[in-house]
Short mmCIF file of C-alpha atoms in Angstrom, two decimals:
data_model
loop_
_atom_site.label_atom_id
_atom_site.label_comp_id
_atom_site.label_asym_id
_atom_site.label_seq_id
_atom_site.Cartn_x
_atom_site.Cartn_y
_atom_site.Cartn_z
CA UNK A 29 -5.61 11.48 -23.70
CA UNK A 30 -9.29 11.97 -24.62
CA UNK A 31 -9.83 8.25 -22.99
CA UNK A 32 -7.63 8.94 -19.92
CA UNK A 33 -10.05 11.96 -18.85
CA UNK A 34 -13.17 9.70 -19.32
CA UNK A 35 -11.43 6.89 -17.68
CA UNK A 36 -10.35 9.37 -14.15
CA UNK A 37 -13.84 9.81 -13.64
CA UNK A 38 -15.53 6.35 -13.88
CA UNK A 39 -12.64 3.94 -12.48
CA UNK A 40 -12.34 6.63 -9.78
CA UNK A 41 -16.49 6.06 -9.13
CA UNK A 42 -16.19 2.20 -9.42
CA UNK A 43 -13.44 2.15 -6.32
CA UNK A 44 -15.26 4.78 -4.27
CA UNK A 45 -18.28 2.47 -4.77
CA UNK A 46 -16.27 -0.69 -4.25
CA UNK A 47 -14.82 0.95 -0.93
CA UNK A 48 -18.60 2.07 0.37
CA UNK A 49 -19.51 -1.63 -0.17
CA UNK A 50 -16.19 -2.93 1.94
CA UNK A 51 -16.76 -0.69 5.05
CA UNK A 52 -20.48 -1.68 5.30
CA UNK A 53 -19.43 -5.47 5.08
CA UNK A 54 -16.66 -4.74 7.42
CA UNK A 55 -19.19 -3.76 9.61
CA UNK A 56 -21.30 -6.56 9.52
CA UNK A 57 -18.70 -8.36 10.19
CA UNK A 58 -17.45 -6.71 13.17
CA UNK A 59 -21.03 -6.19 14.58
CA UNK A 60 -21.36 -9.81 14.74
CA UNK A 61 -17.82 -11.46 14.70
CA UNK A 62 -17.53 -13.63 11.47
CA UNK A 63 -14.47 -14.90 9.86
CA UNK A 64 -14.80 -13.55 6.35
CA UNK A 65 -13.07 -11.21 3.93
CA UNK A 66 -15.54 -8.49 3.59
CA UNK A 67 -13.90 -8.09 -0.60
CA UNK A 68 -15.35 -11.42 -1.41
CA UNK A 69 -17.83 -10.69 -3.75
CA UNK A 70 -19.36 -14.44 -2.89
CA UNK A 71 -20.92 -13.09 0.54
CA UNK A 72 -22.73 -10.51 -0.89
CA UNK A 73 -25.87 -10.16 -2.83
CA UNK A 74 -29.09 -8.22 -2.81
CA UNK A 75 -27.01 -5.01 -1.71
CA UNK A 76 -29.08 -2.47 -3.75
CA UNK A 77 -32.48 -2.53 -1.72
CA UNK A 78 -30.05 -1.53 1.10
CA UNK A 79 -27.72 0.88 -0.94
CA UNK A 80 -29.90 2.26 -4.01
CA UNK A 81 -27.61 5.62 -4.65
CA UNK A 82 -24.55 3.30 -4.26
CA UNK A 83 -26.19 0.45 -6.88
CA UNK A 84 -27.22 3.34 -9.60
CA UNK A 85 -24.07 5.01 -8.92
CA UNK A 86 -22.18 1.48 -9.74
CA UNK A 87 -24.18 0.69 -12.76
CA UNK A 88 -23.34 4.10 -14.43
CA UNK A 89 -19.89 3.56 -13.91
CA UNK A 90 -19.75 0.00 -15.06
CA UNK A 91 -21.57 0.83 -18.03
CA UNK A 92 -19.00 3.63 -18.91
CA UNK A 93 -16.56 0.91 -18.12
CA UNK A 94 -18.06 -1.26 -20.64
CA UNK A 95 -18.08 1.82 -22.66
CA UNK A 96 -22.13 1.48 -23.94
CA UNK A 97 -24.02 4.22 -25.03
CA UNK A 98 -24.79 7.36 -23.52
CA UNK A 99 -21.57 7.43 -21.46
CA UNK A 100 -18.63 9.00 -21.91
CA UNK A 101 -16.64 5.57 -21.64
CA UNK A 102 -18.34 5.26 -25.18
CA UNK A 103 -17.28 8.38 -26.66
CA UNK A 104 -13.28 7.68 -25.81
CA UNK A 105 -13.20 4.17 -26.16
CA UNK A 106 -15.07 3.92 -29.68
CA UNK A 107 -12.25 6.86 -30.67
CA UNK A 108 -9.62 4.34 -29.73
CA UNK A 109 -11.10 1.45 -31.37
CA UNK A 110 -11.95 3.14 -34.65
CA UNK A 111 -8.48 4.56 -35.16
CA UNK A 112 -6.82 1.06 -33.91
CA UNK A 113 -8.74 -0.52 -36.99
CA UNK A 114 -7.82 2.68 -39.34
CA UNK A 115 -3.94 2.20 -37.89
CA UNK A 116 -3.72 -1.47 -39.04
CA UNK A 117 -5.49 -1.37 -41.78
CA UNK A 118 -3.43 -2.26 -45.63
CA UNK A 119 -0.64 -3.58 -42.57
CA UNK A 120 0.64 -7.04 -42.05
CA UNK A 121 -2.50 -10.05 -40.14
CA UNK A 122 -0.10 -9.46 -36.79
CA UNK A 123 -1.01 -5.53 -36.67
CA UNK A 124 -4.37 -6.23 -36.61
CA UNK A 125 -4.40 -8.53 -33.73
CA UNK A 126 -4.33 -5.14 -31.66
CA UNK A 127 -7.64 -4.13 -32.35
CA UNK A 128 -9.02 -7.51 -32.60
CA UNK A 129 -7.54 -7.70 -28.99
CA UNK A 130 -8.66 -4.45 -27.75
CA UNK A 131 -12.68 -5.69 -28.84
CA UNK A 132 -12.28 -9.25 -27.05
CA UNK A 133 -10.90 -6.98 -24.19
CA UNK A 134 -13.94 -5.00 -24.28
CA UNK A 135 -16.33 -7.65 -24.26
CA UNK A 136 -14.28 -9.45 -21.21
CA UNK A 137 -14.93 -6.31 -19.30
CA UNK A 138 -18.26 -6.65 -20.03
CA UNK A 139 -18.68 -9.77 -18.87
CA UNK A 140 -17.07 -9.34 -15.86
CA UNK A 141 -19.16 -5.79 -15.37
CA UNK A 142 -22.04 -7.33 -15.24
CA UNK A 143 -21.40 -10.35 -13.23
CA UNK A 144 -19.48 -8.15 -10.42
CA UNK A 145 -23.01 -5.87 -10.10
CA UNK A 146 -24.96 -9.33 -10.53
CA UNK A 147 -23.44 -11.02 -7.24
CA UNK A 148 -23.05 -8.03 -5.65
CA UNK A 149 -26.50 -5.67 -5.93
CA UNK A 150 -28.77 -8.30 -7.00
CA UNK A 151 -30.25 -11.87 -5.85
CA UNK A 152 -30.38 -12.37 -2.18
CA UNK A 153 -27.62 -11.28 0.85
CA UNK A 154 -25.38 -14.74 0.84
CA UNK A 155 -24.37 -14.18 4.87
CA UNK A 156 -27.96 -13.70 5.89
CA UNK A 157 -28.68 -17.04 3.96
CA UNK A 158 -25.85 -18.75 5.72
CA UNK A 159 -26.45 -16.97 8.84
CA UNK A 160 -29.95 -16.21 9.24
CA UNK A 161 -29.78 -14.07 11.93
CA UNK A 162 -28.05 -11.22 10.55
CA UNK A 163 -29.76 -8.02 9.94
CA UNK A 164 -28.36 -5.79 7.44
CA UNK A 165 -27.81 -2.31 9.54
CA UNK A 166 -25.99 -1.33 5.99
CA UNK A 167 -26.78 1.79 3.81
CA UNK A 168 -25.33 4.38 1.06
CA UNK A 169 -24.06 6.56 4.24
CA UNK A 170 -24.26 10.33 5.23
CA UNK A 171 -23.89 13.08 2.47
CA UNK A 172 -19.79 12.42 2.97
CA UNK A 173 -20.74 8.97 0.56
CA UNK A 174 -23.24 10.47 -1.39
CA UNK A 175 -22.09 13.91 -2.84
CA UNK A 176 -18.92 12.04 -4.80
CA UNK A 177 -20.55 9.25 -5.74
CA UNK A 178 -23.28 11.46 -7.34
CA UNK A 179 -20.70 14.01 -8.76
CA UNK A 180 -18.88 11.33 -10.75
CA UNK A 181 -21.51 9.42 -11.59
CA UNK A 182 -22.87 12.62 -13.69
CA UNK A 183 -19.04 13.41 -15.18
CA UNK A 184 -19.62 9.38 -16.23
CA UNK A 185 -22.10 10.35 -18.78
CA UNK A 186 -21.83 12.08 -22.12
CA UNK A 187 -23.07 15.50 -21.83
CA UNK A 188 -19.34 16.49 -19.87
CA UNK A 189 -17.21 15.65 -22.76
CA UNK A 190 -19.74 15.94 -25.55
CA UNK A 191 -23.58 17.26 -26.75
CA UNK A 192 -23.53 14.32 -29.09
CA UNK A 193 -23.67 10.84 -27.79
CA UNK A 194 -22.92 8.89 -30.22
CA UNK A 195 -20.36 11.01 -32.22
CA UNK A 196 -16.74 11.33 -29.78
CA UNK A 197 -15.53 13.81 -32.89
CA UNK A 198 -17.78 16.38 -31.32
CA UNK A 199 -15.75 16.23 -27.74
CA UNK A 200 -14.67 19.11 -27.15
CA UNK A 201 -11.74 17.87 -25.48
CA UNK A 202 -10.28 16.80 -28.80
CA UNK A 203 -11.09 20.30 -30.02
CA UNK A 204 -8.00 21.63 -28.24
CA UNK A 205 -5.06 20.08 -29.96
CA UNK A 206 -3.44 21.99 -32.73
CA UNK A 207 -4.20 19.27 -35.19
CA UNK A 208 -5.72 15.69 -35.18
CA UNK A 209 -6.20 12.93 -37.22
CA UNK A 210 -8.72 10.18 -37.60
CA UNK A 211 -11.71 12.58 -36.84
CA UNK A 212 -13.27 12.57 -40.13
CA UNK A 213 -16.07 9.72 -41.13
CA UNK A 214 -14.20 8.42 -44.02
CA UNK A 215 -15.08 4.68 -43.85
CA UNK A 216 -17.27 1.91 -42.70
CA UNK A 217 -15.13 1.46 -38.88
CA UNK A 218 -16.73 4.52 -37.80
CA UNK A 219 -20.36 2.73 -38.10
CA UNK A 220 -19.43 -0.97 -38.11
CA UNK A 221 -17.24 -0.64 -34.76
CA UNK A 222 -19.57 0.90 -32.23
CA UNK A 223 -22.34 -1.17 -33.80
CA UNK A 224 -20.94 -4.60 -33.77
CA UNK A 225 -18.65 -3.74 -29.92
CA UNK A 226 -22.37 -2.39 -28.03
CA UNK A 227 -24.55 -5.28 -29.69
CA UNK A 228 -22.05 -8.08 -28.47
CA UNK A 229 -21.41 -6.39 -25.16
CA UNK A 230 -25.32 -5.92 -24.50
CA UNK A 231 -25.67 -10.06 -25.37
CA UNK A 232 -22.24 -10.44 -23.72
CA UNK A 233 -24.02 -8.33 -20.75
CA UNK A 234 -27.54 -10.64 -20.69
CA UNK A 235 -25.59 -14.00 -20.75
CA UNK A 236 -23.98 -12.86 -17.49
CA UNK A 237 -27.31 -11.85 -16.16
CA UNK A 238 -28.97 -15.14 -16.96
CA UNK A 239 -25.95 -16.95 -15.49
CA UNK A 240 -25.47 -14.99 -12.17
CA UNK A 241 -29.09 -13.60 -11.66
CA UNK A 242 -31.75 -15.66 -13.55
CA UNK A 243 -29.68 -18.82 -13.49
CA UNK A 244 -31.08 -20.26 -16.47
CA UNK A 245 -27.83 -20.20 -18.75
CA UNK A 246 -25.93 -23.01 -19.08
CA UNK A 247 -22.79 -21.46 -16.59
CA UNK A 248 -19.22 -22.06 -17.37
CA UNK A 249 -17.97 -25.21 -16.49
CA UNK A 250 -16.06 -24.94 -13.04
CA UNK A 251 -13.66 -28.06 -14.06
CA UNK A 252 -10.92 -29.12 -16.22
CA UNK A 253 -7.56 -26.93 -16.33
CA UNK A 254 -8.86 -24.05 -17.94
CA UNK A 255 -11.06 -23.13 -14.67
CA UNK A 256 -8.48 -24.11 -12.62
CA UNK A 257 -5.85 -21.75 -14.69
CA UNK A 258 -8.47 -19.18 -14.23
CA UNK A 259 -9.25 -19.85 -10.29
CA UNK A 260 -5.53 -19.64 -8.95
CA UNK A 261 -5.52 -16.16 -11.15
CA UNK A 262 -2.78 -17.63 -13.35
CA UNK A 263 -1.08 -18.60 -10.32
CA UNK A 264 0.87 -15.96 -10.82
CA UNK A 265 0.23 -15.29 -7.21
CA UNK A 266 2.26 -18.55 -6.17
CA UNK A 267 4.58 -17.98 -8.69
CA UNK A 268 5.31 -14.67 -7.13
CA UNK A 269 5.65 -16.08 -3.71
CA UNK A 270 7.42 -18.87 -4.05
CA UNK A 271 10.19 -17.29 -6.59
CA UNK A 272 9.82 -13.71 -5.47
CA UNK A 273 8.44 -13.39 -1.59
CA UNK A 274 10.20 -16.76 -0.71
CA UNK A 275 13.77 -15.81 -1.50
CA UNK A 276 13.35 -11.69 -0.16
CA UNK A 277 12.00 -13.33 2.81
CA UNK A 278 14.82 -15.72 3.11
CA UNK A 279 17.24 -13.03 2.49
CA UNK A 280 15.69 -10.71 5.20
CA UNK A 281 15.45 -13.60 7.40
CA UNK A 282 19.33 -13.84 7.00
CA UNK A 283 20.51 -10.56 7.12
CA UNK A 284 18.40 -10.15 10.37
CA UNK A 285 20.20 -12.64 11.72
CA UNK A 286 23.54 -11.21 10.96
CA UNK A 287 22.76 -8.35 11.98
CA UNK A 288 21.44 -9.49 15.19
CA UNK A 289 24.03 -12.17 16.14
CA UNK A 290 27.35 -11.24 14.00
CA UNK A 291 27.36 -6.64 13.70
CA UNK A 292 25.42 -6.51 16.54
CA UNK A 293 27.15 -9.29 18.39
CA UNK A 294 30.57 -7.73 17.45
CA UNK A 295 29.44 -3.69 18.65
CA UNK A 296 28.07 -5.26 21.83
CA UNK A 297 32.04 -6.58 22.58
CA UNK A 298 33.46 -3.51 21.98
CA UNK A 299 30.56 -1.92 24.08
CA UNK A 300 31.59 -4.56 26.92
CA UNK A 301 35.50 -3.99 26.23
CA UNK A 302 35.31 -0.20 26.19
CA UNK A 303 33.02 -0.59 28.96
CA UNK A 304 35.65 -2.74 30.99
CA UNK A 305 38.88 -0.56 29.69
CA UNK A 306 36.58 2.54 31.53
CA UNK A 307 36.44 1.08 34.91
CA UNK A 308 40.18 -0.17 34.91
CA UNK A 309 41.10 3.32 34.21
CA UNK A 310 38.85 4.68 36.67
CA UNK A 311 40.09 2.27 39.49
CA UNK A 312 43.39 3.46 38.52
CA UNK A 313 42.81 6.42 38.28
CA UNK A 314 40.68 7.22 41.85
CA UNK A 315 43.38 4.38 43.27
CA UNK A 316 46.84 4.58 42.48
CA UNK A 317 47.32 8.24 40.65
CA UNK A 318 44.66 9.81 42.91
CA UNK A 319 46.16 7.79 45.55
CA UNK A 320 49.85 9.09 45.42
CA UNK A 321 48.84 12.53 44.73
CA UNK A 322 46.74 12.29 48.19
CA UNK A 323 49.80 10.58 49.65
CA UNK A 324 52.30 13.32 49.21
CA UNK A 325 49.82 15.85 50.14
CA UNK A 326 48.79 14.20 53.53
CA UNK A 327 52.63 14.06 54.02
CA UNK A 328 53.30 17.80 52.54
CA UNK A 329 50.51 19.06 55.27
CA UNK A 330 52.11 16.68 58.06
CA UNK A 331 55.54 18.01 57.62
CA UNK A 332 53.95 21.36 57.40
CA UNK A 333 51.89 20.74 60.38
CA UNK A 334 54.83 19.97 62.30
CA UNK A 335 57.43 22.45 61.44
CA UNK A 336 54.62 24.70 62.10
CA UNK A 337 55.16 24.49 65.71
CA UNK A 338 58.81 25.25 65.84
CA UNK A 339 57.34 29.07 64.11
CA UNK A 340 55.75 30.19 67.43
CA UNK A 341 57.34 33.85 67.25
CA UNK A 342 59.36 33.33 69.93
CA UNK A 343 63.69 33.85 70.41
CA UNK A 344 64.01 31.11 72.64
CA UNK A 345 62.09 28.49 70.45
CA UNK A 346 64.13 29.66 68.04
CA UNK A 347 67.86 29.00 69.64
CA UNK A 348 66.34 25.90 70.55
CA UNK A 349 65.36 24.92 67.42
CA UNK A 350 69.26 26.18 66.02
CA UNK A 351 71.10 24.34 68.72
CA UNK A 352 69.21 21.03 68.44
CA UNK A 353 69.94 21.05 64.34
CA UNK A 354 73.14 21.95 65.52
CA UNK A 355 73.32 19.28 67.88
CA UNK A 356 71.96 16.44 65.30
CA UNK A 357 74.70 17.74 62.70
CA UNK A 358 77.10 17.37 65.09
CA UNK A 359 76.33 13.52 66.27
CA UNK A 360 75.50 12.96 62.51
CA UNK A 361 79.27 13.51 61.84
CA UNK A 362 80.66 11.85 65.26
CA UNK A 363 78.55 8.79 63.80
CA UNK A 364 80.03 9.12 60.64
#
């Protein structure tokens, strides 16, 4: 818990620096239209006479990272450390592979540390030597970039979590659990540890800079399977596409399709169907029933229309009208 507070503090500084860096190379490479990935640490270089708060403010958080000195990466990770040794000690050789890991771990970070900041702040800018005409219109930013990257770079050293440097019993984080173990200095891991992890990391640290900055260390050999396990990243990235991406791709690709050609295909009949079914009705409907209906009330109103004549009001019309439907009765039976 003790390392998880350090650790919000300077991996949260290391990506606001890393994402500073990105939008100034994105803008380089929008201002003057180049095809590169502005994450590749391989175009940078010689970034920290352009960005000094963002270079310091990178360094402190890599070296709590690293966990050296005077940092409060030290304090939590020698705490972990020491009481990874105490934990396996008296166990079985495959316990202490843990702790053993956790120190080759440490040194890898440092290694890797100090060659990020090395290609990235120091040596010359890689585009400009490609492209000489570039002009680095790049900086650290308005106070926005600067007020967080110099508030966590101060919670990145030691005086947040402790007044002793060296000592992470004295946090006063720790202080506020009920009870805790592996605080007392009862054996030779709480000297031996931070000694032996900060003098390897510090050599660990100069190899790196003679490799990446002075160039005078023999570098590691970019050949042989090893550096090609190491360049495709495992190749756990094409493992991951071909067995993974591939097939969810394949299935997408497929459903799509069925959706498209087969559900969609099958709703768009009934749409057409139910669309056809409407307009038969409707011609039946404003034809036929509509029709009739308007049939027998055109002949309803003709019949009315002409019987309405024979009601004029007056006697006559009205013997007329008995005598001739007498009249037609009369030759109706003589037909008959």
């Amino acid at each position: 818990l003790f390392h998880l507070a350090t650790h919000a503090f300077f991996k949260c500084l290391l990506f606001l620096v890393a994402g500073i860096i990105i939008h100034e190379v994105q803008h380089i490479k929008d201002e003057y239209q180049l095809d590169i990935d502005p994450q590749n640490v391989l175009y940078m270089g010689g970034l920290r006479k352009k960005m000094p708060l963002t270079f310091i403010a990178c360094l402190i958080g890599g070296l709590a990272l690293v966990g050296l000195p005077l940092t409060s990466g030290y304090l939590s990770k020698d705490g972990i450390l020491i009481q990874s040794f105490e934990w396996s000690e008296g166990k079985n050789w495959v316990f202490k592979l843990i702790p053993i890991g956790a120190l080759i771990t440490s040194w890898l970070t440092a290694f890797y540390v100090a060659r990020l900041i090395s290609k990235v702040f120091f040596g010359e800018f890689k585009l400009a030597e490609i492209n000489p005409h570039i002009k680095l219109h790049i900086s650290d930013g308005g106070w926005q970039y600067k007020l967080p990257l110099i508030f966590l770079a101060i919670c990145c050293l030691f005086p947040l979590f402790s007044v002793n440097p060296v000592l992470y019993e004295h946090a006063w984080l720790l202080k506020g659990f009920a009870s805790i173990i592996g605080l007392d200095r009862v054996n030779i891991y709480h000297t031996i540890i931070p000694a032996g992890l900060n003098i390897i990391s510090v050599l660990v640290i100069y190899w790196a800079w003679s490799v990446y900055v002075k160039q005078k260390a023999l570098p590691l050999p970019e050949s042989g399977w090893l550096f090609k396990f190491s360049y495709h990243e495992w190749y756990i990235d094409k493992f991951y596409a071909r067995f993974i991406i591939a097939p969810v791709m394949a299935l997408s690709k497929t459903a799509q399709w069925t959706d498209r050609n087969i559900i969609d295909g099958f709703i768009h009949l009934l749409t057409d169907a139910g669309i056809a079914c409407s307009n038969i009705a409707k011609w039946t409907d404003r034809y036929i029933i509509d029709g009739i209906l308007h049939f027998i009330a055109s002949l309803v109103m003709g019949i009315g229309n002409f019987a309405r004549h024979f009601q004029g009001g007056k006697v006559q019309y009205y013997l007329f009208s008995m005598l001739a439907v007498i009249l037609a009765i009369f030759l109706f039976k003589i037909l008959i």
